Coordinates of C-alpha atoms and ligand atoms in Angstrom, one line a residue:
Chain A
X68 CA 97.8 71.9 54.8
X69 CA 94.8 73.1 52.4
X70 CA 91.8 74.8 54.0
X71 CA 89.0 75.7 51.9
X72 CA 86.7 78.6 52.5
X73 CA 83.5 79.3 50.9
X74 CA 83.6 83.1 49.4
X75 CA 81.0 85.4 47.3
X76 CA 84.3 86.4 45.5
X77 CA 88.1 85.8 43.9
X78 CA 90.5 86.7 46.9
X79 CA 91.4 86.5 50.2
X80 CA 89.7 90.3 51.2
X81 CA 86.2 89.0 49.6
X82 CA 83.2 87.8 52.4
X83 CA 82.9 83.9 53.6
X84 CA 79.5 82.8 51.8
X85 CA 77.1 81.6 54.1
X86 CA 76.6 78.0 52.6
X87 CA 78.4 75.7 51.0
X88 CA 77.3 74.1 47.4
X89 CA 75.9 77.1 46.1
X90 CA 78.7 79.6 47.1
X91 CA 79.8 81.5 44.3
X92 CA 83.9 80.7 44.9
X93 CA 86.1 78.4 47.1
X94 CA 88.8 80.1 48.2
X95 CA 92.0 77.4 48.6
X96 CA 94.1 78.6 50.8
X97 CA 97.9 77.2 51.5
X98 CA 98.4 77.3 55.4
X99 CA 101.8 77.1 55.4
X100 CA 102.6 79.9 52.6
X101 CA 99.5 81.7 52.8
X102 CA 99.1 81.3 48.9
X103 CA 95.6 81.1 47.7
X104 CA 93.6 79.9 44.5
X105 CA 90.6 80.8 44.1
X106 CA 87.6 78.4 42.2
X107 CA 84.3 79.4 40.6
X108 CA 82.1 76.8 41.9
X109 CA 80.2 75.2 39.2
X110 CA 77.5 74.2 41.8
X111 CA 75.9 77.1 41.2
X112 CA 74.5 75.7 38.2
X113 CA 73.7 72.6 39.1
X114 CA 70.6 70.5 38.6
X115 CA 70.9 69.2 42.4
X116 CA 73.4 68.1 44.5
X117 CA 75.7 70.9 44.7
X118 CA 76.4 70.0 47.9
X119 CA 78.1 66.6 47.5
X120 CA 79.4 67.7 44.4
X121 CA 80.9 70.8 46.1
X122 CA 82.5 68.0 48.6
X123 CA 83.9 66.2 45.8
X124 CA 85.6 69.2 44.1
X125 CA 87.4 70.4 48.1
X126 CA 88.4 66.6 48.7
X127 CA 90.0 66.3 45.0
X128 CA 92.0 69.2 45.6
X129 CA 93.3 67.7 48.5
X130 CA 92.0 70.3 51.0
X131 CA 91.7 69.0 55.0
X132 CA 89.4 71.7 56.3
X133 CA 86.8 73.2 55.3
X134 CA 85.8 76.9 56.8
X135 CA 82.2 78.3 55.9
X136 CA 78.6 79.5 57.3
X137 CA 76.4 76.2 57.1
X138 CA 76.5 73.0 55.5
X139 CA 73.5 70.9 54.7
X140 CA 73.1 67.5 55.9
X141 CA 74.0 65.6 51.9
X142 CA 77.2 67.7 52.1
X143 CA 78.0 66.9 55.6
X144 CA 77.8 62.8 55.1
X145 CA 80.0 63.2 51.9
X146 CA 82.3 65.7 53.9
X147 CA 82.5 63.0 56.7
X148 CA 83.7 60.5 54.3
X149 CA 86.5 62.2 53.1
X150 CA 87.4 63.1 56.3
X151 CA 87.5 66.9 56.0
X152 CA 87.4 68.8 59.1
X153 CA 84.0 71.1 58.6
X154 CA 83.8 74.7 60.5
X155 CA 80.4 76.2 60.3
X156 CA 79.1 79.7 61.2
X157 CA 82.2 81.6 60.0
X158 CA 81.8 85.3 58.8
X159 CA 83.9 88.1 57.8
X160 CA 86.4 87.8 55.1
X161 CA 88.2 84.9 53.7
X162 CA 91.9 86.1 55.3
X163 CA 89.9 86.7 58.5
X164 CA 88.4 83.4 58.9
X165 CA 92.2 81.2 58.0
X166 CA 94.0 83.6 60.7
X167 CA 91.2 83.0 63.2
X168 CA 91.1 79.0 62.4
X169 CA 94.7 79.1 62.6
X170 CA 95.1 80.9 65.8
X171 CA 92.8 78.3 67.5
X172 CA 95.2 75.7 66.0
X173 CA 98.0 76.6 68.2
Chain B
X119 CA 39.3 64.1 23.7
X120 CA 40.2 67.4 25.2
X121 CA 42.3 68.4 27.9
X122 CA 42.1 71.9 30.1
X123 CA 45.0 72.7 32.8
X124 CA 43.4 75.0 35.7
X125 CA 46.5 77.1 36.9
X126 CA 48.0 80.1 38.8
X127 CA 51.0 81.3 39.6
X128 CA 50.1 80.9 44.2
X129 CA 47.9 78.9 45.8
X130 CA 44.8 80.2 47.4
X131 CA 43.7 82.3 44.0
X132 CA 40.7 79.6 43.5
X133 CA 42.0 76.7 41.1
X134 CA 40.1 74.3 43.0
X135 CA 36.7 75.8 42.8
X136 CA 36.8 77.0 39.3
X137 CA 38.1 73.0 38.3
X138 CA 35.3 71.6 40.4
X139 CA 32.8 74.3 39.2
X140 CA 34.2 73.4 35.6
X141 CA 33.7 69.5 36.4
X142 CA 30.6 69.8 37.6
X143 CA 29.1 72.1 34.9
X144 CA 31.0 70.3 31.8
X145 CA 29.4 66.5 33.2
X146 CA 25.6 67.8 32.4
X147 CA 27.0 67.4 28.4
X148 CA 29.7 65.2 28.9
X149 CA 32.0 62.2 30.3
X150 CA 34.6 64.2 32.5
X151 CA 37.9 63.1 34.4
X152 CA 38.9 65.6 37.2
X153 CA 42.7 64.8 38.4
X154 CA 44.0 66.4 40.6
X155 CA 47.8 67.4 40.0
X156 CA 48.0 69.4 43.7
X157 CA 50.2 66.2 45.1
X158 CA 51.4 68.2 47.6
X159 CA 48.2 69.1 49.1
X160 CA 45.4 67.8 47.3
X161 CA 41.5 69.1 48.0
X162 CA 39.3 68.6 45.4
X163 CA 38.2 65.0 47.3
X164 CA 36.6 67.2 50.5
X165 CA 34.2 67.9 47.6
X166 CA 33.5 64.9 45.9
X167 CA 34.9 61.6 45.9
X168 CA 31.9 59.7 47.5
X169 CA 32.8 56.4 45.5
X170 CA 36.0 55.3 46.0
X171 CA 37.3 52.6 43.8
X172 CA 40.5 51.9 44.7
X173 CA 44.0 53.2 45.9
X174 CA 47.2 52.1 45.2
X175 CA 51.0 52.7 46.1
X176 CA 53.1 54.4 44.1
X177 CA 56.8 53.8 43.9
X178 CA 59.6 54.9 41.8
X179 CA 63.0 53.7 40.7
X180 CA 66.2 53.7 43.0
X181 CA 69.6 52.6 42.6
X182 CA 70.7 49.7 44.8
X183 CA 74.6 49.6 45.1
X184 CA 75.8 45.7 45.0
X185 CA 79.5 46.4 46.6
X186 CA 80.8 42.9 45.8
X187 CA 80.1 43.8 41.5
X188 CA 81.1 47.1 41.9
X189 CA 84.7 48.3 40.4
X190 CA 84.2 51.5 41.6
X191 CA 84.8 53.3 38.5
X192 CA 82.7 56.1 39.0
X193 CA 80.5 55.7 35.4
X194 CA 77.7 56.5 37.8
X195 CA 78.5 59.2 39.5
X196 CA 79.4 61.1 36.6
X197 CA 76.3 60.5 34.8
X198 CA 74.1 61.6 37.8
X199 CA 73.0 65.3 36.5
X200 CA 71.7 65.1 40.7
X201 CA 75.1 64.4 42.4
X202 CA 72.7 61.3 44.3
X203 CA 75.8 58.9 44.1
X204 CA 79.9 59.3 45.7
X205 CA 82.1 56.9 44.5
X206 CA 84.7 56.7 47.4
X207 CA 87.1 53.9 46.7
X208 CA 85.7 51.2 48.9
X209 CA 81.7 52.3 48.8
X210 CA 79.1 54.4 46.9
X211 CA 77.2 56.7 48.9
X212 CA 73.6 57.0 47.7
X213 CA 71.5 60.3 48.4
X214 CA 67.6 59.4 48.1
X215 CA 66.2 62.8 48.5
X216 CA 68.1 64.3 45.2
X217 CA 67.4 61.5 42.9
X218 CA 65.1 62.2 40.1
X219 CA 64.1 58.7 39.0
X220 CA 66.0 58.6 35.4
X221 CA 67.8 55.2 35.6
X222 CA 70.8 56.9 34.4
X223 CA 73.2 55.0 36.7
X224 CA 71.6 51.9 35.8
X225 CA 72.5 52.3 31.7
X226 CA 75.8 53.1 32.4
X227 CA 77.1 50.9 35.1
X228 CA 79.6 48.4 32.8
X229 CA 79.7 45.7 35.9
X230 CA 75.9 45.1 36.2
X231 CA 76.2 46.5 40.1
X232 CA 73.0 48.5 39.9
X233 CA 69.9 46.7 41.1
X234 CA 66.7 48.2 40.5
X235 CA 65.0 49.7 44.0
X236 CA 61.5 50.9 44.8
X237 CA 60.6 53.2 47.0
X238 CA 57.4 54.3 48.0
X239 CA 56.4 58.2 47.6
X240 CA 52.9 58.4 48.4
X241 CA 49.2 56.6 47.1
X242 CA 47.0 57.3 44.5
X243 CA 43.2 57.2 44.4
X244 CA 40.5 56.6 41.6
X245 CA 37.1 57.8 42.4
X246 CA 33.6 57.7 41.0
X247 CA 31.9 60.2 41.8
X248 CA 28.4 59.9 39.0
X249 CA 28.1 58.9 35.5
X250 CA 29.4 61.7 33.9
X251 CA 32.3 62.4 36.4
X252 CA 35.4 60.3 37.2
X253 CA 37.8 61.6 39.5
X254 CA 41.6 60.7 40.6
X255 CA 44.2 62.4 43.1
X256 CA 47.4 61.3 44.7
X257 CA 48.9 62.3 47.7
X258 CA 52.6 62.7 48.7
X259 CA 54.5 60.6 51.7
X260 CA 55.3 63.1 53.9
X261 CA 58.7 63.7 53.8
X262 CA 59.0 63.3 50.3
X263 CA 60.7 66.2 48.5
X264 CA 59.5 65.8 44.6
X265 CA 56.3 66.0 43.2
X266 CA 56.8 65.0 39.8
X267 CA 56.6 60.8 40.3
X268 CA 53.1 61.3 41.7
X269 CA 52.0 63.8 38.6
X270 CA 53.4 61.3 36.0
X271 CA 51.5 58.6 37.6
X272 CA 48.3 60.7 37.8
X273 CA 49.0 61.2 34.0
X274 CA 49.2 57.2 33.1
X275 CA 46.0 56.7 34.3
X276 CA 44.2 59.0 32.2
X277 CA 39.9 57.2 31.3
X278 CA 39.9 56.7 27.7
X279 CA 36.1 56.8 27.3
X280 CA 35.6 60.4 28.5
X281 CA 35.4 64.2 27.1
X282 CA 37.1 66.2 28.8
X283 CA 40.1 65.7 31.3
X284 CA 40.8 68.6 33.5
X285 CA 43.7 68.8 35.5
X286 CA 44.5 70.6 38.9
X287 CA 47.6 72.2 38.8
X288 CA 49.8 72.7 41.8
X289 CA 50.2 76.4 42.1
X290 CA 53.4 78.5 41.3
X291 CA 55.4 77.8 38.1
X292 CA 57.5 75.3 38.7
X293 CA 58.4 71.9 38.1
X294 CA 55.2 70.0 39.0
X295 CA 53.3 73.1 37.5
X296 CA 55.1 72.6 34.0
X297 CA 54.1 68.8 34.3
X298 CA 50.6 69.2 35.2
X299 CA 49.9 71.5 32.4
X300 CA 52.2 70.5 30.1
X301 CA 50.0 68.6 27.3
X302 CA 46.7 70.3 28.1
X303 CA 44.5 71.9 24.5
X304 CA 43.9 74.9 27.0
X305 CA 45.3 76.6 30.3
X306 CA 42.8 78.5 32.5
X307 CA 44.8 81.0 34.1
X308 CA 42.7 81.8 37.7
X309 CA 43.9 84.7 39.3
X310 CA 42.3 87.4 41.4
X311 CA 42.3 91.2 41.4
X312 CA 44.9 92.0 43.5
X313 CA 48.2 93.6 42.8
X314 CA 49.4 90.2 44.0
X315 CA 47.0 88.5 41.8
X316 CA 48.7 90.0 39.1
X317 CA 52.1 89.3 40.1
X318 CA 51.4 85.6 40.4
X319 CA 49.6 85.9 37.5
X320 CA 52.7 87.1 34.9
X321 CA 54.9 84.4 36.2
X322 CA 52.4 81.7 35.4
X323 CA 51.8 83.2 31.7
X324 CA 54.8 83.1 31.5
X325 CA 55.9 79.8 31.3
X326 CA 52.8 79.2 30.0
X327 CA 53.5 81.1 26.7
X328 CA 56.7 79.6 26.9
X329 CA 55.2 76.0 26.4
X330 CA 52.9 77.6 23.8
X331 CA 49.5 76.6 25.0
X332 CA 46.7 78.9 24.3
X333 CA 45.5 80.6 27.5
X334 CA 42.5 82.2 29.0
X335 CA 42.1 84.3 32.4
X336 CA 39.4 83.4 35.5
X337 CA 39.2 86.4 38.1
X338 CA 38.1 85.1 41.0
X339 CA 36.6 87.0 44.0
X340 CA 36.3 89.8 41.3
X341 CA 34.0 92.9 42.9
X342 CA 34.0 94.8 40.1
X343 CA 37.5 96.6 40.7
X344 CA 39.8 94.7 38.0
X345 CA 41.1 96.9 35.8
X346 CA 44.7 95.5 37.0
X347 CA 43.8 92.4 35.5
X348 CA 42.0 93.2 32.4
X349 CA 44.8 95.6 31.6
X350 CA 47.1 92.8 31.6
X351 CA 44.8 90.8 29.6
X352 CA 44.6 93.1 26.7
X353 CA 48.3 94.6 27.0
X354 CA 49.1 90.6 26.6
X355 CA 45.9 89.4 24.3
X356 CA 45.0 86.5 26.9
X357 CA 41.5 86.9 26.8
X358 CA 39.2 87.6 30.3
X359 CA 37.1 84.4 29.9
X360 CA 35.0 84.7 33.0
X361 CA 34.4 86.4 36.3
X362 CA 33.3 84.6 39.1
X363 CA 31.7 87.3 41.6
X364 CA 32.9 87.5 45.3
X365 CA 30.1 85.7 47.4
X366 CA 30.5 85.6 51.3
X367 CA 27.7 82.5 50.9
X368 CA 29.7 80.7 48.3
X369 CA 32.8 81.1 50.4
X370 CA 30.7 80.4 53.7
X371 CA 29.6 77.0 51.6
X372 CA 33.3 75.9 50.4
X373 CA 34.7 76.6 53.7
X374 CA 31.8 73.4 54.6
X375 CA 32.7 71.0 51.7
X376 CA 30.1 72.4 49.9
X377 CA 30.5 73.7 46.1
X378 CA 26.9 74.1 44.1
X379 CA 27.3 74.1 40.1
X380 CA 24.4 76.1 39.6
X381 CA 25.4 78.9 42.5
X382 CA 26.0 81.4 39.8
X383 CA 23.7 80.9 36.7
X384 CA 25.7 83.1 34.7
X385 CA 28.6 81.2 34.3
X386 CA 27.4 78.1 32.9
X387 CA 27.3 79.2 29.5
X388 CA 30.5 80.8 29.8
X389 CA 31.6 77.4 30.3
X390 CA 30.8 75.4 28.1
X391 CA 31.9 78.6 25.5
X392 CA 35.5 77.5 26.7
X393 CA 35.2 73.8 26.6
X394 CA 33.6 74.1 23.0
X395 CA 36.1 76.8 21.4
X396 CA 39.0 74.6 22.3
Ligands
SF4_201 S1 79.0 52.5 37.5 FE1 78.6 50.6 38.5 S2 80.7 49.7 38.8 FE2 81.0 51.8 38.3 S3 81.1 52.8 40.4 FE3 78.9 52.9 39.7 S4 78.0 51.1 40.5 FE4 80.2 50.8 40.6
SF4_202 S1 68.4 57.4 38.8 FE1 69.3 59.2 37.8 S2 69.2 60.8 39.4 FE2 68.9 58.9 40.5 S3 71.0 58.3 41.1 FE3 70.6 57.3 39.1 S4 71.5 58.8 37.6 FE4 71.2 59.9 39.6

């Protein structure tokens, strides 16, 4: 399973950014192999709507959850429609937040 | 015809009195329109206004999905420099609050599925105040989150037998800022002598230079102390154009309703030195 995880930077040691469309990377994170890749978000140059758009670039890479600080309401209806599982109020660093959404998984 | 933006870069510096003083000083020679860009939170009518003329809605373009045209093909959504529209492959989601009324959608759609919405964002007022002085403002729904509809509408309904036209601006420098002041002759620059005066004051030259529209400075509340200002001025060569003094009975007066053209005799000429070098 994907999870994606909003991060100020490109790995799995950087911080969770505290919202979603205007976070500088998504981290993509493969549960099962731990693999990442990580995405500059091109919502932060966006007219508007980075949040939708930023629900449109998770969903198209196939990604089922989606761990972060806060997500405003446009994100959350698109989010809802694709049927991504949304975790807000997450902190710490990317590898942090997957092994603590995993472990409540079990 | 000649236009004059009244601007600064927060709100509380004194925009409204120095347009209402220049309104009411500029209709003993001429045919003046006062509008009143401030959408947000409009206040130039608490001082005039006494002959209303009429008000009307004000509504602007949305897109209206028709499901059964639609092929889903997502021409819309990938015009949409907003992100308003998801294409999901059995709807389109539409978000109203990020849509900036351009019809884009509508131009592109190949299957004719767009219909042409209105919404309403708020009313807009024409006034008659004497002679000399016409006077319009328009006021936001609350709830609304853009500006900018209610500005351009303000700015189709300009009189085309007056003057002068002097416009409001909202204060900062942002978008409904740039709009209001946008295809002024002149921008008065109000400001007062204040560190943060000054602050305010650079951002708003600043994107006023960037437009390229020649610029003047109004300290407000000035007591004599404004060498921070006039420093600016000079280091920048934006001319001081006028002073207005601090009064505690002016201000106890505008805190009633109550502005007085003739409260300071001084600046009368000043005045009409602006209006007649532009
Ligand atoms: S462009 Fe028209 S047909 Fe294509 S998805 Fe949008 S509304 Fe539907
Ligand atoms: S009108 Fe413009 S901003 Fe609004 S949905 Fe259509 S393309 Fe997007």
């Amino acid at each position: 399973m994907k999870i994606a995880v909003t991060s100020t930077g490109g790995s799995l040691n950087a911080q969770v950014a505290p919202n979603f469309g205007r976070c500088a990377y998504f981290i993509i994170v493969n549960s099962e192999d731990m693999k990442f890749e990580p995405i500059s978000n091109p919502g932060t140059g966006m007219m508007g709507g980075a949040g939708p758009a930023a629900a449109r670039l998770i969903n198209d890479r196939d990604c089922k959850v989606l761990l972060t600080g806060s997500v405003g309401p446009n994100a959350q209806s698109a989010l809802k429609q694709f049927d991504i599982e949304v975790v807000t109020g997450v902190s710490g660093t990317v590898k942090e937040a997957v092994d603590n959404y995993l472990e409540t998984q079990k | 015809m000649k236009k004059i933006a009244v601007a600064s870069g927060k709100g509380g510096t004194g925009k409204t009195t120095v347009s209402l003083l220049l309104t009411l000083i500029a209709s003993k020679k001429y045919k003046v329109q006062l509008v009143d860009c401030d959408v947000e939170n409009p206040n130039c009518h608490i001082f005039l206004g006494s002959f209303p003329i009429k008000k009307e809605k004000i509504g602007v373009f949305y897109p209206v999905i028709n499901l059964e045209k639609c092929s889903f093909c997502k021409k819309c959504q990938e015009v949409c420099e907003y992100n308003c529209l998801l294409v999901l492959d059995d709807n389109v989601l539409f978000f109203p609050e990020l849509c900036h009324p351009c019809k884009g959608c509508l131009f592109v759609c190949p299957e004719g599925a767009i219909d042409e919405g209105k919404r309403e964002v708020g009313d807009i007022c024409w006034f008659r105040e004497s002679d000399n002085i016409y006077f319009n403002y328009a006021v936001m729904d609350v709830g609304e989150a853009r500006a900018n509809p209610l500005i351009e509408e303000l700015k189709k309904n300009l009189e085309n037998d007056v003057d002068l036209i002097i416009f409001d601006s909202p204060p900062g420098a942002n978008c409904p800022m740039v709009q209001a002041v946008n295809d002024s002759d002149y921008v008065i620059l109000v400001t007062e002598p204040t560190p943060f005066g000054l602050y305010d004051l650079k951002i708003a030259w600043s994107v006023v230079n960037k437009l390229g529209i020649p610029a003047g400075i109004v300290i407000n509340r000035d007591e004599g102390e404004d060498k921070i200002i006039t420093d600016f001025s000079s280091q920048e060569n934006i001319p001081v154009i006028l002073k207005i003094p601090f009064s505690l009975e002016f201000a106890r007066l505008y805190s009633e309703g109550v502005i007085k053209a003739d409260f300071f005799p001084d600046i009368e000429e000043k005045m009409f030195n602006i209006i007649e070098s532009i």
